[in-house]
Structure formats: structure tokens, C-alpha cells
CSV table of C-alpha atoms and ligand atoms in Angstrom, one decimal:
chain,number,residue,atom,x,y,z
A,1,UNK,CA,-10.3,14.6,14.4
A,2,UNK,CA,-10.2,16.3,11.0
A,3,UNK,CA,-11.9,14.3,8.4
A,4,UNK,CA,-9.2,14.8,5.6
A,5,UNK,CA,-6.3,13.6,8.6
A,6,UNK,CA,-5.6,9.4,9.1
A,7,UNK,CA,-6.4,9.4,12.7
A,8,UNK,CA,-3.2,9.0,14.1
A,9,UNK,CA,-2.0,11.8,16.3
A,10,UNK,CA,-2.2,10.9,19.9
A,11,UNK,CA,-3.1,7.7,19.5
A,12,UNK,CA,-1.0,4.7,20.4
A,13,UNK,CA,2.0,3.8,18.4
A,14,UNK,CA,0.4,0.5,16.7
A,15,UNK,CA,3.2,-1.5,16.8
A,16,UNK,CA,3.0,-1.6,21.0
A,17,UNK,CA,-0.3,-2.5,20.9
A,18,UNK,CA,-0.6,-5.6,23.1
A,19,UNK,CA,-3.2,-7.9,24.0
A,20,UNK,CA,-4.2,-9.0,27.2
A,21,UNK,CA,-5.1,-12.5,27.5
A,22,UNK,CA,-6.7,-12.9,31.9
A,23,UNK,CA,-5.6,-16.4,31.8
A,24,UNK,CA,-2.0,-16.1,29.6
A,25,UNK,CA,-1.1,-13.3,31.5
A,26,UNK,CA,-1.4,-15.2,35.0
A,27,UNK,CA,1.5,-17.2,33.6
A,28,UNK,CA,4.4,-15.2,35.0
A,29,UNK,CA,6.4,-14.6,31.5
A,30,UNK,CA,8.2,-11.4,30.4
A,31,UNK,CA,5.9,-9.5,28.4
A,32,UNK,CA,8.1,-9.9,25.1
A,33,UNK,CA,7.5,-13.2,24.9
A,34,UNK,CA,3.6,-13.3,25.2
A,35,UNK,CA,3.3,-10.3,22.4
A,36,UNK,CA,5.3,-13.1,20.5
A,37,UNK,CA,2.9,-15.7,21.7
A,38,UNK,CA,-0.5,-13.9,21.2
A,39,UNK,CA,0.0,-12.4,17.6
A,40,UNK,CA,0.3,-14.1,14.3
A,41,UNK,CA,3.3,-13.1,12.4
A,42,UNK,CA,4.1,-11.4,8.9
A,43,UNK,CA,6.1,-13.1,6.5
A,44,UNK,CA,7.7,-9.2,6.2
A,45,UNK,CA,7.6,-5.9,8.4
A,46,UNK,CA,5.6,-2.8,6.9
A,47,UNK,CA,5.2,0.8,6.9
A,48,UNK,CA,2.5,2.6,6.2
A,49,UNK,CA,2.7,6.4,4.7
A,50,UNK,CA,0.6,9.5,4.4
A,51,UNK,CA,1.0,12.0,1.6
A,52,UNK,CA,-1.0,15.5,2.5
A,53,UNK,CA,-0.6,17.6,-0.8
A,54,UNK,CA,0.2,20.6,0.6
A,55,UNK,CA,1.6,22.9,-1.9
A,56,UNK,CA,4.2,25.0,0.2
A,57,UNK,CA,6.0,22.0,1.0
A,58,UNK,CA,8.4,19.5,-1.3
A,59,UNK,CA,6.7,16.0,-2.6
A,60,UNK,CA,9.2,14.7,-0.1
A,61,UNK,CA,8.4,16.8,2.6
A,62,UNK,CA,4.7,15.6,2.4
A,63,UNK,CA,5.4,12.3,2.8
A,64,UNK,CA,5.2,10.9,6.3
A,65,UNK,CA,5.8,7.7,7.9
A,66,UNK,CA,2.5,6.8,9.8
A,67,UNK,CA,3.8,3.3,11.3
A,68,UNK,CA,5.3,0.0,11.2
A,69,UNK,CA,3.4,-3.5,11.9
A,70,UNK,CA,4.7,-7.0,11.6
A,71,UNK,CA,1.8,-8.8,12.7
A,72,UNK,CA,-1.8,-9.4,11.8
A,73,UNK,CA,-2.6,-7.9,15.0
A,74,UNK,CA,-1.0,-4.7,14.7
A,75,UNK,CA,-2.1,-4.4,11.2
A,76,UNK,CA,-6.0,-4.0,12.0
A,77,UNK,CA,-5.1,-1.9,14.7
A,78,UNK,CA,-3.4,0.3,12.5
A,79,UNK,CA,-6.4,-0.1,9.8
A,80,UNK,CA,-9.2,0.2,12.4
A,81,UNK,CA,-7.7,3.6,14.0
A,82,UNK,CA,-7.0,5.8,10.4
A,83,UNK,CA,-9.3,7.0,7.8
A,84,UNK,CA,-10.4,4.9,4.7
A,85,UNK,CA,-9.0,6.6,1.3
A,86,UNK,CA,-12.5,7.8,0.5
A,87,UNK,CA,-12.3,10.3,3.8
A,88,UNK,CA,-9.4,11.1,2.9
A,89,UNK,CA,-8.8,15.0,0.8
A,90,UNK,CA,-8.1,15.2,-2.7
A,91,UNK,CA,-4.5,14.9,-2.9
A,92,UNK,CA,-3.2,12.3,-0.4
A,93,UNK,CA,-2.0,9.1,-1.0
A,94,UNK,CA,-1.7,5.9,1.8
A,95,UNK,CA,1.6,4.0,0.7
A,96,UNK,CA,2.1,0.5,2.4
A,97,UNK,CA,6.1,-0.6,1.5
A,98,UNK,CA,8.3,-3.7,3.0
A,99,UNK,CA,9.8,-1.9,5.6
A,100,UNK,CA,13.1,0.0,4.1
A,101,UNK,CA,11.9,0.6,1.0
A,102,UNK,CA,10.8,4.4,0.3
A,103,UNK,CA,7.6,4.7,-1.6
A,104,UNK,CA,9.5,6.9,-3.9
A,105,UNK,CA,10.8,5.7,-7.2
A,106,UNK,CA,14.2,6.9,-6.4
A,107,UNK,CA,14.9,4.3,-3.8
A,108,UNK,CA,16.8,1.8,-4.8
A,109,UNK,CA,14.6,-1.0,-4.7
A,110,UNK,CA,12.2,0.9,-7.3
A,111,UNK,CA,14.4,2.8,-9.6
A,112,UNK,CA,14.5,-0.3,-11.9
A,113,UNK,CA,10.8,-1.1,-11.1
A,114,UNK,CA,7.1,-0.3,-12.5
A,115,UNK,CA,3.6,-0.3,-11.3
A,116,UNK,CA,0.2,-2.1,-11.6
A,117,UNK,CA,-1.8,0.8,-12.2
A,118,UNK,CA,-5.6,1.1,-11.7
A,119,UNK,CA,-7.4,4.3,-12.6
A,120,UNK,CA,-11.0,4.0,-10.8
A,121,UNK,CA,-14.1,6.1,-12.0
A,122,UNK,CA,-15.4,9.2,-10.2
A,123,UNK,CA,-18.1,7.0,-9.6
A,124,UNK,CA,-16.0,4.3,-7.9
A,125,UNK,CA,-15.0,6.3,-5.1
A,126,UNK,CA,-18.2,5.2,-3.2
A,127,UNK,CA,-18.6,1.8,-4.5
A,128,UNK,CA,-15.1,0.2,-4.7
A,129,UNK,CA,-12.2,2.5,-3.6
A,130,UNK,CA,-12.1,1.4,0.1
A,131,UNK,CA,-12.3,-2.2,-1.2
A,132,UNK,CA,-10.2,-2.6,-3.4
A,133,UNK,CA,-7.6,-0.3,-1.5
A,134,UNK,CA,-8.4,-3.1,1.5
A,135,UNK,CA,-7.8,-6.1,-0.7
A,136,UNK,CA,-4.6,-4.6,-2.2
A,137,UNK,CA,-3.5,-4.3,1.3
A,138,UNK,CA,-4.2,-8.2,2.3
A,139,UNK,CA,-3.0,-9.4,-1.0
A,140,UNK,CA,0.5,-7.6,0.4
A,141,UNK,CA,0.4,-8.5,3.7
A,142,UNK,CA,-0.8,-12.0,2.7
A,143,UNK,CA,2.4,-12.3,0.5
A,144,UNK,CA,-0.5,-13.4,-2.2
A,145,UNK,CA,1.8,-13.6,-5.7
A,146,UNK,CA,3.2,-17.2,-4.0
A,147,UNK,CA,7.2,-17.0,-5.5
A,148,UNK,CA,6.6,-13.8,-6.9
A,149,UNK,CA,5.8,-12.3,-3.5
A,150,UNK,CA,9.8,-10.6,-3.0
A,151,UNK,CA,9.4,-8.8,-6.2
A,152,UNK,CA,6.7,-6.6,-4.6
A,153,UNK,CA,8.1,-3.5,-3.1
A,154,UNK,CA,4.6,-1.7,-2.2
A,155,UNK,CA,1.2,0.1,-3.0
A,156,UNK,CA,-0.3,3.2,-3.3
A,157,UNK,CA,-3.6,5.0,-3.4
A,158,UNK,CA,-3.5,8.4,-4.8
A,159,UNK,CA,-7.2,10.1,-4.1
A,160,UNK,CA,-7.8,12.7,-6.8
A,161,UNK,CA,-10.4,14.7,-8.3
A,162,UNK,CA,-9.8,13.4,-11.8
A,163,UNK,CA,-10.3,9.9,-10.8
A,164,UNK,CA,-8.6,7.7,-8.2
A,165,UNK,CA,-5.8,5.5,-9.1
A,166,UNK,CA,-4.1,2.1,-6.7
A,167,UNK,CA,-0.8,0.5,-7.7
A,168,UNK,CA,1.2,-2.3,-7.0
A,169,UNK,CA,4.8,-1.4,-7.2
A,170,UNK,CA,7.4,-3.8,-7.9
A,171,UNK,CA,11.5,-3.6,-8.4
A,172,UNK,CA,12.2,-4.5,-11.5
A,173,UNK,CA,10.3,-4.1,-14.9
A,174,UNK,CA,12.6,-6.3,-16.8
A,175,UNK,CA,10.8,-9.2,-15.0
A,176,UNK,CA,7.8,-10.2,-17.3
A,177,UNK,CA,7.3,-13.6,-16.0
A,178,UNK,CA,6.8,-12.2,-12.1
A,179,UNK,CA,5.5,-8.7,-13.1
A,180,UNK,CA,2.6,-10.7,-15.4
A,181,UNK,CA,1.7,-13.4,-12.8
A,182,UNK,CA,1.4,-10.5,-9.9
A,183,UNK,CA,-0.7,-8.9,-12.7
A,184,UNK,CA,-2.7,-11.3,-13.3
A,185,UNK,CA,-2.8,-12.8,-9.4
A,186,UNK,CA,-4.1,-9.1,-8.8
A,187,UNK,CA,-6.9,-8.7,-11.1
A,188,UNK,CA,-8.3,-12.3,-9.6
A,189,UNK,CA,-8.2,-11.0,-5.6
A,190,UNK,CA,-9.8,-7.9,-6.8
A,191,UNK,CA,-12.7,-10.0,-8.9
A,192,UNK,CA,-11.9,-7.4,-12.2
A,193,UNK,CA,-13.4,-8.8,-14.8
A,194,UNK,CA,-11.3,-10.4,-18.3
A,195,UNK,CA,-12.7,-7.7,-20.1
A,196,UNK,CA,-11.1,-4.7,-17.7
A,197,UNK,CA,-7.6,-4.6,-18.3
A,198,UNK,CA,-5.1,-3.2,-16.1
A,199,UNK,CA,-1.2,-1.4,-17.7
A,200,UNK,CA,2.5,-1.9,-16.0
A,201,UNK,CA,4.4,0.8,-16.7
A,202,UNK,CA,7.9,1.8,-15.6
A,203,UNK,CA,8.6,4.1,-13.3
A,204,UNK,CA,11.6,5.2,-15.4
A,205,UNK,CA,8.7,6.4,-18.1
A,206,UNK,CA,6.4,7.8,-15.2
A,207,UNK,CA,8.4,9.6,-14.1
A,208,UNK,CA,10.0,11.4,-17.7
A,209,UNK,CA,6.7,11.7,-19.2
A,210,UNK,CA,6.0,14.9,-20.9
A,211,UNK,CA,1.5,14.1,-22.0
A,212,UNK,CA,-0.8,12.8,-19.5
A,213,UNK,CA,-0.3,9.2,-20.2
A,214,UNK,CA,2.6,7.0,-19.6
A,215,UNK,CA,3.1,3.7,-22.0
A,216,UNK,CA,2.4,0.6,-20.5
A,217,UNK,CA,4.9,-2.3,-20.6
A,218,UNK,CA,2.3,-5.1,-19.9
A,219,UNK,CA,-0.8,-5.5,-20.1
A,220,UNK,CA,-3.4,-8.1,-18.3
B,301,MGP,P1,1.1,11.2,-8.4
B,301,MGP,O1,1.0,12.0,-7.3
B,301,MGP,O2,1.6,10.1,-8.6
B,301,MGP,O3,0.2,11.5,-9.3
B,301,MGP,O4,2.8,12.4,-9.3
B,301,MGP,P2,-1.0,12.9,-9.8
B,301,MGP,O5,-1.0,13.3,-8.9
B,301,MGP,O6,-2.7,11.8,-10.2
B,301,MGP,O7,-0.5,13.3,-10.9
B,301,MGP,P3,0.0,12.7,-12.9
B,301,MGP,O8,1.2,13.2,-13.4
B,301,MGP,O9,0.1,11.4,-12.2
B,301,MGP,O10,-1.4,13.2,-13.4
B,301,MGP,C1,2.3,13.8,-9.5
B,301,MGP,C2,4.0,14.1,-9.0
B,301,MGP,O11,4.6,14.0,-7.6
B,301,MGP,C3,4.6,14.2,-9.9
B,301,MGP,O12,5.0,15.0,-11.3
B,301,MGP,C4,5.6,14.1,-9.3
B,301,MGP,O13,6.3,16.0,-9.3
B,301,MGP,C5,5.5,14.0,-8.0
B,301,MGP,N1,6.2,12.8,-7.2
B,301,MGP,C6,5.5,11.6,-7.4
B,301,MGP,N2,5.8,10.7,-7.0
B,301,MGP,C7,5.1,9.0,-7.0
B,301,MGP,C8,6.8,10.7,-7.2
B,301,MGP,C9,8.0,10.1,-6.6
B,301,MGP,O14,8.5,8.8,-6.4
B,301,MGP,N3,9.5,10.8,-6.6
B,301,MGP,C10,9.4,11.9,-6.3
B,301,MGP,N4,10.5,12.8,-6.4
B,301,MGP,N5,8.0,13.2,-7.0
B,301,MGP,C11,6.9,12.1,-6.9
């Protein structure tokens, strides 16, 4: 397995993974019923995407769907099967999005939205990147933002030489209350100190920016 690739090639399709409980296995019932009985459903079905920076291809062509899952067990099967972000090559991304939403600005569910963006220092790749990403995944699949969880579209980790980035994408940058509440809860879940600020930027501003920074619509 190459260090830069998520270890999915030839592996089991995660949505197909079945757990065999020897006791339950003796009960005559069909496999689908057993599967539902054994696994813990998530509120949403999620899709994990991988972006590999191949300069000969377009941005969209470099984006690849890895797997979809809708149970706790299938999430861990997938998570344990792929590389941590800190092991990816520079230029690669993982994106976890609700099923049906593509991890791009152009998707109907994203185009009026934006992202809470956390930029990490180079040192944080070793100390924080993987645990922050896991916590971000758990926030998403665990619907950690209460009544505002519906606003969440997905999350992205960008592995970059200048500093890695983790972001949570939401669907409407005008929903001030929902967006700021998500940002505050996210900061708490990551255990960031109060004085460490994170900013929220609209995808419109990000995609049309001319300089290296995009203005923050909100900060928490
Ligand atoms: P990036 O991968 O989000 O950040 O965007 P990076 O590499 O840190 O670069 P920086 O500009 O933030 O410093 C890099 C480039 O990928 C963008 O300038 C776009 O050309 C392309 N890109 C990124 N995203 C998220 C999209 C998208 O949603 N749609 C399209 N069409 N291109 C995108």
C-alpha cells in the first residue's frame, strides 16, 4: 500500500461489511434483517471522498468517491481501513459529505453556503491534525450541532505544505444564528481555547478571491 493513498484498493466495499454474531447467526432470518439488527444506524447517510492532486487532470476529475455508510459500525470499518490525513501526500484532501451533496462549491446545497475554516500550523500536523479530523467526523455523523445539524453539508481536510486546513461546510451563509452556533459548538468539541479564533467564509468569496485571504463573515 502506497503511503499516500487511502488503503481502499481491492478492499471490501465498506457498506457490504457484515458482522457475524454466532448466537444470532443461528436464528433463521434473512441476512438483511440481521444486518439491521446488529448495526447502529446514523441519522444520515454519508459519503467519503478523496482528492488526489494530479496536475494533468482537472480539479473535478481528481475528486473520487471512496465509500458511503449509514451505520456506526460501517463508519469505523471505513475509518480504520484508510490512511490518517497526516499520512497523505501534500495536495490531497478527504471530504465527508451528506449523501447527495458533492464536496464542491457548485453543488446546489453548497452554493449559498460557506465554511468554518481552521488553519493549522506545520507543527500541528503531528500533534493535532488526525485527532481534529476524527473529532470533526464524529461531530458530523453524531449530529453534534443539535437543531442546526441540518445546516451542515460536510467537512474537508486539506493537506498542504503551507499548513493543513480542516473545514465544516454549511448550506446557507446568511443563517447567522445557525452558523455561529455551529462554530461555537465546533470550537468546544475540538477543545480550542476561547482566544483561538476561527473564521467563517462564504464559498462565493472563497471561489472569487484574488489575494491569498478571504474575508470572514463570522468569527468565534
Ligand atoms: P483548495 O484545495 O480549497 O485550497 O483550492 P488550497 O490548495 O489550499 O489553495 P488556496 O487557494 O486556498 O490557497 C485550490 C483550488 O482548487 C481552487 O483555487 C480551485 O481552483 C480548486 N477548487 C477547490 N474547491 C473547493 C473547488 C470547488 O469546490 N469547485 C471547483 N470547481 N474548484 C475548486
